Amino acid sequence: MKSVKYLILALVSLVTFTACNKEVEASLVLERSSLYFSSWEDEEQVISYVPQNAVTVAIASYSKGWEASVHMPSRTIAIKPVGTNEEGMTNDDLPKEGSVVVNALNKEGQATSYYIYLYITQTQTLDAEGQRANCYVITSPSVSYTFDVMHRPDGSELATTSVKLLWQSNPDVVQHVDMVNGNALFYVNASENDAAQVVDTNAVIAACDASGKVVWSWHLWVVNENPLVATDTYSNGKVFMQKNLGAFTNANGSTEEQKILDSYGMYYQWGRKDPFPRPLYFNATGAYDEDRYDEDGIYIKEVFAERTSANGTIDYITKNPMHFITNASCVAEGGDGIGDWLVTANNRLWSDTEKSVYDPCPYGWRVPSADDLKVLELSNDEDNKPLDGLRKQYGWHLSDGVGKYFWSACGRRRYSDGKVENMNSKDGVYPSQPQPWEGYYWTSSTTTDGKAVSLYFDLTTTRTINKFDNAHPARRANGFQVRCVKE
């Protein structure tokens, strides 16, 4: 027994000795993770750093065409594009992307490496001339982008001290999100298959305060087919996007599964500016959502929570833009039947007369009012087509009496649990294998009983019971699609 006691004491002493002599890793906090230069003749730029347990900070390597040096007294790293002096080579021969590797060394000489990414590119301002919005459209790859993160779209101030990428639907598209002089600054990568194209992606960048809490967030709609250009003018004079907000195309009746899925936009709870993802499959009801990734490329999930007095507020959803607030209790015993995600209703979050601070559409566009959509009806000639063909197009061409416009049947995110529901399931009416034939689209309008107005259609197997309502009352905790109209 005594020998066991001594063995335990020896082990404890060994652990204690090891812990006390454990080498402390050196680290750096870099002011920025990337630098952007307009040409190889650009001026030197400087990044500051904060060392921790680092006795030395040194340049380990840098890409061809660049120079880098560390000035430890001022804790800065200077980087300059110098191009090439090699005979027979020009600056055009150099890659326009590079990096600097910086080592932080502890007192034992162990190094921790950090990368600073370098680009020869142009920087585009997304909110030039004060054109602020909650959504920015990006169509050009291999470009750095910037926008103001110190103000909401209405110009009111935010207590922003940092920014971060909350999520993106394709990893490594939106890169190196930094905050510089009160602006978010980031890079959008090009497609590996086509350097002239972006990778269709939805993303959200958040502004955070000194405590790390989100104070506002913005949707980045990265898309090759520019939705600001592809538009339709209806017979009432209103100009609508052809795509749903956050969609990558308009399937226009195509039976190609990828086109059908890419015509799905983001889902929005009524009055909220922040998007919720499309499903992983075009015909997936209650199944998996599209994959999304944080700034480290780690897969993340949405949060679904039943409404309470704590989370059913504007302040809460502003700080938690990825939280979908459900309201299953509205139809339970004692429920009010209204189904709002807010505890106290607010009819002014979206507006019929002007673009509100919570409007999710890009600058110059807004959520349409119920009046804007009154002109639309089911297309009569399409209603007379063979049903098998209509089932396969997963949407409907709506008509204003002059033209026809395809609206996808993307379904909804249910107010009760947040899951996507885009299939019919009524016994005795629908087929044994139901298909996604339901379309739900928000308007900015509200009803007198606490709900909101939507455009709704339901494509069934029996033409006589097809449903269409361009002023359909709906519970505000639902997640519907949005088709933006020009202001």
Short mmCIF file of N, CA and C in Angstrom, two decimals, residues 277-373:
data_model
loop_
_atom_site.label_atom_id
_atom_site.label_comp_id
_atom_site.label_asym_id
_atom_site.label_seq_id
_atom_site.Cartn_x
_atom_site.Cartn_y
_atom_site.Cartn_z
N PRO A 277 -31.87 29.86 -44.68
CA PRO A 277 -31.41 29.13 -45.87
C PRO A 277 -32.49 28.32 -46.57
N ARG A 278 -32.18 28.01 -47.81
CA ARG A 278 -33.03 27.13 -48.60
C ARG A 278 -32.76 25.67 -48.19
N PRO A 279 -33.57 24.72 -48.64
CA PRO A 279 -33.32 23.31 -48.31
C PRO A 279 -32.15 22.76 -49.12
N LEU A 280 -31.65 21.61 -48.71
CA LEU A 280 -30.55 20.98 -49.41
C LEU A 280 -31.00 20.41 -50.75
N TYR A 281 -32.26 19.98 -50.83
CA TYR A 281 -32.81 19.43 -52.06
C TYR A 281 -34.04 20.22 -52.47
N PHE A 282 -34.32 20.25 -53.76
CA PHE A 282 -35.45 21.04 -54.23
C PHE A 282 -36.79 20.45 -53.76
N ASN A 283 -36.84 19.15 -53.49
CA ASN A 283 -38.09 18.51 -53.09
C ASN A 283 -38.01 17.94 -51.69
N ALA A 284 -37.28 18.64 -50.82
CA ALA A 284 -37.08 18.15 -49.46
C ALA A 284 -37.98 18.91 -48.50
N THR A 285 -39.00 18.22 -48.02
CA THR A 285 -39.88 18.82 -47.03
C THR A 285 -39.49 18.32 -45.64
N GLY A 286 -39.25 19.24 -44.72
CA GLY A 286 -38.91 18.88 -43.35
C GLY A 286 -37.59 18.18 -43.21
N ALA A 287 -36.78 18.18 -44.27
CA ALA A 287 -35.52 17.46 -44.24
C ALA A 287 -34.36 18.41 -43.99
N TYR A 288 -33.25 18.17 -44.66
CA TYR A 288 -32.04 18.92 -44.36
C TYR A 288 -32.03 20.29 -45.02
N ASP A 289 -31.39 21.25 -44.33
CA ASP A 289 -31.17 22.56 -44.91
C ASP A 289 -29.86 22.57 -45.68
N GLU A 290 -29.71 23.57 -46.53
CA GLU A 290 -28.47 23.74 -47.26
C GLU A 290 -27.30 23.93 -46.28
N ASP A 291 -26.16 23.34 -46.62
CA ASP A 291 -24.98 23.47 -45.77
C ASP A 291 -24.53 24.93 -45.72
N ARG A 292 -24.05 25.32 -44.54
CA ARG A 292 -23.50 26.67 -44.37
C ARG A 292 -22.27 26.58 -43.48
N TYR A 293 -21.38 27.57 -43.64
CA TYR A 293 -20.08 27.50 -42.99
C TYR A 293 -19.73 28.85 -42.37
N ASP A 294 -19.04 28.80 -41.22
CA ASP A 294 -18.61 30.04 -40.58
C ASP A 294 -17.28 30.49 -41.18
N GLU A 295 -16.66 31.51 -40.57
CA GLU A 295 -15.44 32.09 -41.14
C GLU A 295 -14.25 31.14 -41.09
N ASP A 296 -14.33 30.09 -40.28
CA ASP A 296 -13.28 29.08 -40.21
C ASP A 296 -13.59 27.87 -41.08
N GLY A 297 -14.67 27.96 -41.86
CA GLY A 297 -15.05 26.85 -42.72
C GLY A 297 -15.73 25.71 -41.99
N ILE A 298 -16.20 25.97 -40.77
CA ILE A 298 -16.85 24.94 -39.96
C ILE A 298 -18.35 24.95 -40.22
N TYR A 299 -18.92 23.78 -40.41
CA TYR A 299 -20.35 23.65 -40.69
C TYR A 299 -21.16 24.14 -39.49
N ILE A 300 -22.19 24.92 -39.75
CA ILE A 300 -23.02 25.45 -38.67
C ILE A 300 -24.50 25.20 -39.00
N LYS A 301 -25.31 25.23 -37.96
CA LYS A 301 -26.74 25.02 -38.11
C LYS A 301 -27.53 26.23 -37.65
N GLU A 302 -28.75 26.32 -38.17
CA GLU A 302 -29.69 27.36 -37.73
C GLU A 302 -30.17 27.02 -36.32
N VAL A 303 -30.67 28.03 -35.63
CA VAL A 303 -31.26 27.83 -34.30
C VAL A 303 -32.76 28.09 -34.41
N PHE A 304 -33.56 27.13 -33.96
CA PHE A 304 -35.02 27.28 -33.95
C PHE A 304 -35.49 27.28 -32.51
N ALA A 305 -36.26 28.28 -32.13
CA ALA A 305 -36.69 28.42 -30.75
C ALA A 305 -38.12 28.94 -30.68
N GLU A 306 -38.93 28.33 -29.81
CA GLU A 306 -40.30 28.79 -29.59
C GLU A 306 -40.28 30.17 -28.96
N ARG A 307 -41.21 31.00 -29.37
CA ARG A 307 -41.26 32.39 -28.89
C ARG A 307 -41.47 32.46 -27.39
N THR A 308 -40.71 33.35 -26.77
CA THR A 308 -40.87 33.67 -25.36
C THR A 308 -40.83 35.18 -25.20
N SER A 309 -41.06 35.65 -23.99
CA SER A 309 -40.96 37.09 -23.75
C SER A 309 -39.53 37.58 -23.92
N ALA A 310 -38.56 36.67 -23.79
CA ALA A 310 -37.15 37.05 -23.91
C ALA A 310 -36.69 37.12 -25.36
N ASN A 311 -37.12 36.15 -26.20
CA ASN A 311 -36.60 36.13 -27.57
C ASN A 311 -37.56 36.72 -28.60
N GLY A 312 -38.79 37.01 -28.21
CA GLY A 312 -39.76 37.57 -29.14
C GLY A 312 -39.70 39.07 -29.23
N THR A 313 -38.49 39.61 -29.35
CA THR A 313 -38.30 41.06 -29.40
C THR A 313 -37.39 41.43 -30.56
N ILE A 314 -37.46 42.67 -31.00
CA ILE A 314 -36.60 43.16 -32.08
C ILE A 314 -35.15 43.18 -31.62
N ASP A 315 -34.92 43.56 -30.38
CA ASP A 315 -33.56 43.60 -29.85
C ASP A 315 -32.92 42.22 -29.90
N TYR A 316 -33.69 41.20 -29.54
CA TYR A 316 -33.14 39.84 -29.52
C TYR A 316 -32.78 39.35 -30.91
N ILE A 317 -33.67 39.52 -31.88
CA ILE A 317 -33.38 38.99 -33.21
C ILE A 317 -32.29 39.80 -33.92
N THR A 318 -32.13 41.07 -33.53
CA THR A 318 -31.03 41.86 -34.08
C THR A 318 -29.70 41.29 -33.62
N LYS A 319 -29.64 40.89 -32.35
CA LYS A 319 -28.41 40.31 -31.80
C LYS A 319 -28.23 38.85 -32.19
N ASN A 320 -29.32 38.21 -32.63
CA ASN A 320 -29.28 36.79 -32.97
C ASN A 320 -29.94 36.57 -34.35
N PRO A 321 -29.28 37.03 -35.41
CA PRO A 321 -29.90 36.98 -36.73
C PRO A 321 -30.09 35.58 -37.29
N MET A 322 -29.46 34.56 -36.68
CA MET A 322 -29.61 33.19 -37.16
C MET A 322 -30.67 32.42 -36.38
N HIS A 323 -31.38 33.09 -35.49
CA HIS A 323 -32.41 32.43 -34.69
C HIS A 323 -33.78 32.61 -35.34
N PHE A 324 -34.39 31.51 -35.72
CA PHE A 324 -35.74 31.50 -36.27
C PHE A 324 -36.70 31.32 -35.11
N ILE A 325 -37.55 32.32 -34.86
CA ILE A 325 -38.45 32.29 -33.71
C ILE A 325 -39.79 31.68 -34.12
N THR A 326 -40.07 30.51 -33.62
CA THR A 326 -41.31 29.80 -33.97
C THR A 326 -42.45 30.21 -33.05
N ASN A 327 -43.68 29.77 -33.42
CA ASN A 327 -44.83 30.06 -32.57
C ASN A 327 -45.88 28.97 -32.73
N ALA A 328 -45.52 27.77 -32.30
CA ALA A 328 -46.45 26.65 -32.37
C ALA A 328 -47.59 26.83 -31.38
N SER A 329 -47.33 27.54 -30.30
CA SER A 329 -48.33 27.68 -29.23
C SER A 329 -49.52 28.53 -29.65
N CYS A 330 -49.41 29.22 -30.80
CA CYS A 330 -50.52 30.09 -31.21
C CYS A 330 -51.78 29.30 -31.53
N VAL A 331 -51.62 28.01 -31.87
CA VAL A 331 -52.80 27.20 -32.18
C VAL A 331 -53.08 26.17 -31.07
N ALA A 332 -52.27 26.24 -30.01
CA ALA A 332 -52.53 25.37 -28.88
C ALA A 332 -53.69 25.92 -28.05
N GLU A 333 -54.14 25.16 -27.06
CA GLU A 333 -55.23 25.62 -26.20
C GLU A 333 -54.83 26.92 -25.51
N GLY A 334 -55.63 27.93 -25.68
CA GLY A 334 -55.31 29.24 -25.11
C GLY A 334 -54.48 30.12 -26.01
N GLY A 335 -54.05 29.59 -27.18
CA GLY A 335 -53.27 30.39 -28.12
C GLY A 335 -54.12 31.43 -28.81
N ASP A 336 -53.44 32.49 -29.30
CA ASP A 336 -54.20 33.59 -29.92
C ASP A 336 -54.47 33.35 -31.40
N GLY A 337 -53.85 32.31 -31.99
CA GLY A 337 -54.08 32.01 -33.39
C GLY A 337 -53.37 32.90 -34.37
N ILE A 338 -52.73 33.96 -33.89
CA ILE A 338 -52.11 34.94 -34.78
C ILE A 338 -50.78 34.41 -35.34
N GLY A 339 -49.93 33.90 -34.47
CA GLY A 339 -48.69 33.29 -34.93
C GLY A 339 -47.59 34.27 -35.27
N ASP A 340 -47.44 35.30 -34.48
CA ASP A 340 -46.36 36.27 -34.68
C ASP A 340 -45.10 35.76 -33.98
N TRP A 341 -43.92 36.10 -34.53
CA TRP A 341 -42.67 35.79 -33.84
C TRP A 341 -42.38 36.84 -32.77
N LEU A 342 -43.03 37.99 -32.86
CA LEU A 342 -42.90 39.04 -31.86
C LEU A 342 -43.92 38.86 -30.75
N VAL A 343 -43.55 39.18 -29.53
CA VAL A 343 -44.50 39.17 -28.42
C VAL A 343 -45.49 40.31 -28.58
N THR A 344 -44.98 41.47 -28.95
CA THR A 344 -45.83 42.63 -29.22
C THR A 344 -45.73 42.99 -30.69
N ALA A 345 -46.83 42.90 -31.41
CA ALA A 345 -46.81 43.11 -32.86
C ALA A 345 -46.32 44.50 -33.23
N ASN A 346 -45.62 44.56 -34.37
CA ASN A 346 -45.14 45.85 -34.88
C ASN A 346 -45.40 45.87 -36.39
N ASN A 347 -46.39 46.66 -36.80
CA ASN A 347 -46.78 46.71 -38.21
C ASN A 347 -45.87 47.58 -39.06
N ARG A 348 -44.89 48.21 -38.44
CA ARG A 348 -44.05 49.17 -39.17
C ARG A 348 -42.67 48.60 -39.51
N LEU A 349 -42.44 47.32 -39.20
CA LEU A 349 -41.13 46.75 -39.53
C LEU A 349 -40.89 46.76 -41.04
N TRP A 350 -41.93 46.44 -41.81
CA TRP A 350 -41.94 46.66 -43.25
C TRP A 350 -43.03 47.67 -43.56
N SER A 351 -42.92 48.35 -44.68
CA SER A 351 -43.85 49.43 -44.97
C SER A 351 -44.37 49.35 -46.40
N ASP A 352 -45.64 49.71 -46.58
CA ASP A 352 -46.24 49.77 -47.92
C ASP A 352 -45.83 51.03 -48.68
N THR A 353 -45.39 52.05 -47.96
CA THR A 353 -45.17 53.36 -48.58
C THR A 353 -43.70 53.73 -48.76
N GLU A 354 -42.81 53.09 -48.00
CA GLU A 354 -41.39 53.41 -48.11
C GLU A 354 -40.55 52.23 -47.64
N LYS A 355 -39.29 52.27 -48.02
CA LYS A 355 -38.37 51.20 -47.61
C LYS A 355 -37.99 51.41 -46.15
N SER A 356 -38.23 50.40 -45.32
CA SER A 356 -37.97 50.53 -43.89
C SER A 356 -36.54 50.09 -43.55
N VAL A 357 -36.12 50.36 -42.32
CA VAL A 357 -34.78 50.01 -41.88
C VAL A 357 -34.60 48.50 -41.79
N TYR A 358 -35.70 47.74 -41.71
CA TYR A 358 -35.63 46.28 -41.63
C TYR A 358 -35.95 45.61 -42.97
N ASP A 359 -36.08 46.39 -44.02
CA ASP A 359 -36.37 45.81 -45.33
C ASP A 359 -35.17 44.97 -45.79
N PRO A 360 -35.39 43.74 -46.29
CA PRO A 360 -34.27 42.86 -46.66
C PRO A 360 -33.76 43.03 -48.08
N CYS A 361 -34.37 43.87 -48.89
CA CYS A 361 -34.01 43.99 -50.30
C CYS A 361 -32.80 44.93 -50.49
N PRO A 362 -32.10 44.81 -51.63
CA PRO A 362 -30.99 45.73 -51.92
C PRO A 362 -31.45 47.17 -52.04
N TYR A 363 -30.47 48.08 -52.08
CA TYR A 363 -30.76 49.51 -52.21
C TYR A 363 -31.58 49.76 -53.47
N GLY A 364 -32.63 50.59 -53.33
CA GLY A 364 -33.47 50.93 -54.47
C GLY A 364 -34.61 49.94 -54.69
N TRP A 365 -34.68 48.90 -53.86
CA TRP A 365 -35.71 47.87 -53.97
C TRP A 365 -36.33 47.66 -52.60
N ARG A 366 -37.54 47.11 -52.58
CA ARG A 366 -38.21 46.87 -51.31
C ARG A 366 -39.15 45.67 -51.43
N VAL A 367 -39.66 45.22 -50.28
CA VAL A 367 -40.70 44.19 -50.27
C VAL A 367 -41.96 44.79 -50.88
N PRO A 368 -42.61 44.11 -51.82
CA PRO A 368 -43.80 44.70 -52.47
C PRO A 368 -44.98 44.77 -51.52
N SER A 369 -45.86 45.72 -51.77
CA SER A 369 -47.11 45.80 -51.01
C SER A 369 -48.13 44.85 -51.63
N ALA A 370 -49.22 44.61 -50.93
CA ALA A 370 -50.30 43.79 -51.48
C ALA A 370 -50.87 44.43 -52.74
N ASP A 371 -50.94 45.75 -52.77
CA ASP A 371 -51.44 46.45 -53.95
C ASP A 371 -50.54 46.21 -55.16
N ASP A 372 -49.22 46.11 -54.93
CA ASP A 372 -48.29 45.88 -56.03
C ASP A 372 -48.57 44.55 -56.73
N LEU A 373 -49.10 43.58 -55.98
CA LEU A 373 -49.29 42.23 -56.50
C LEU A 373 -50.72 41.95 -56.95
#
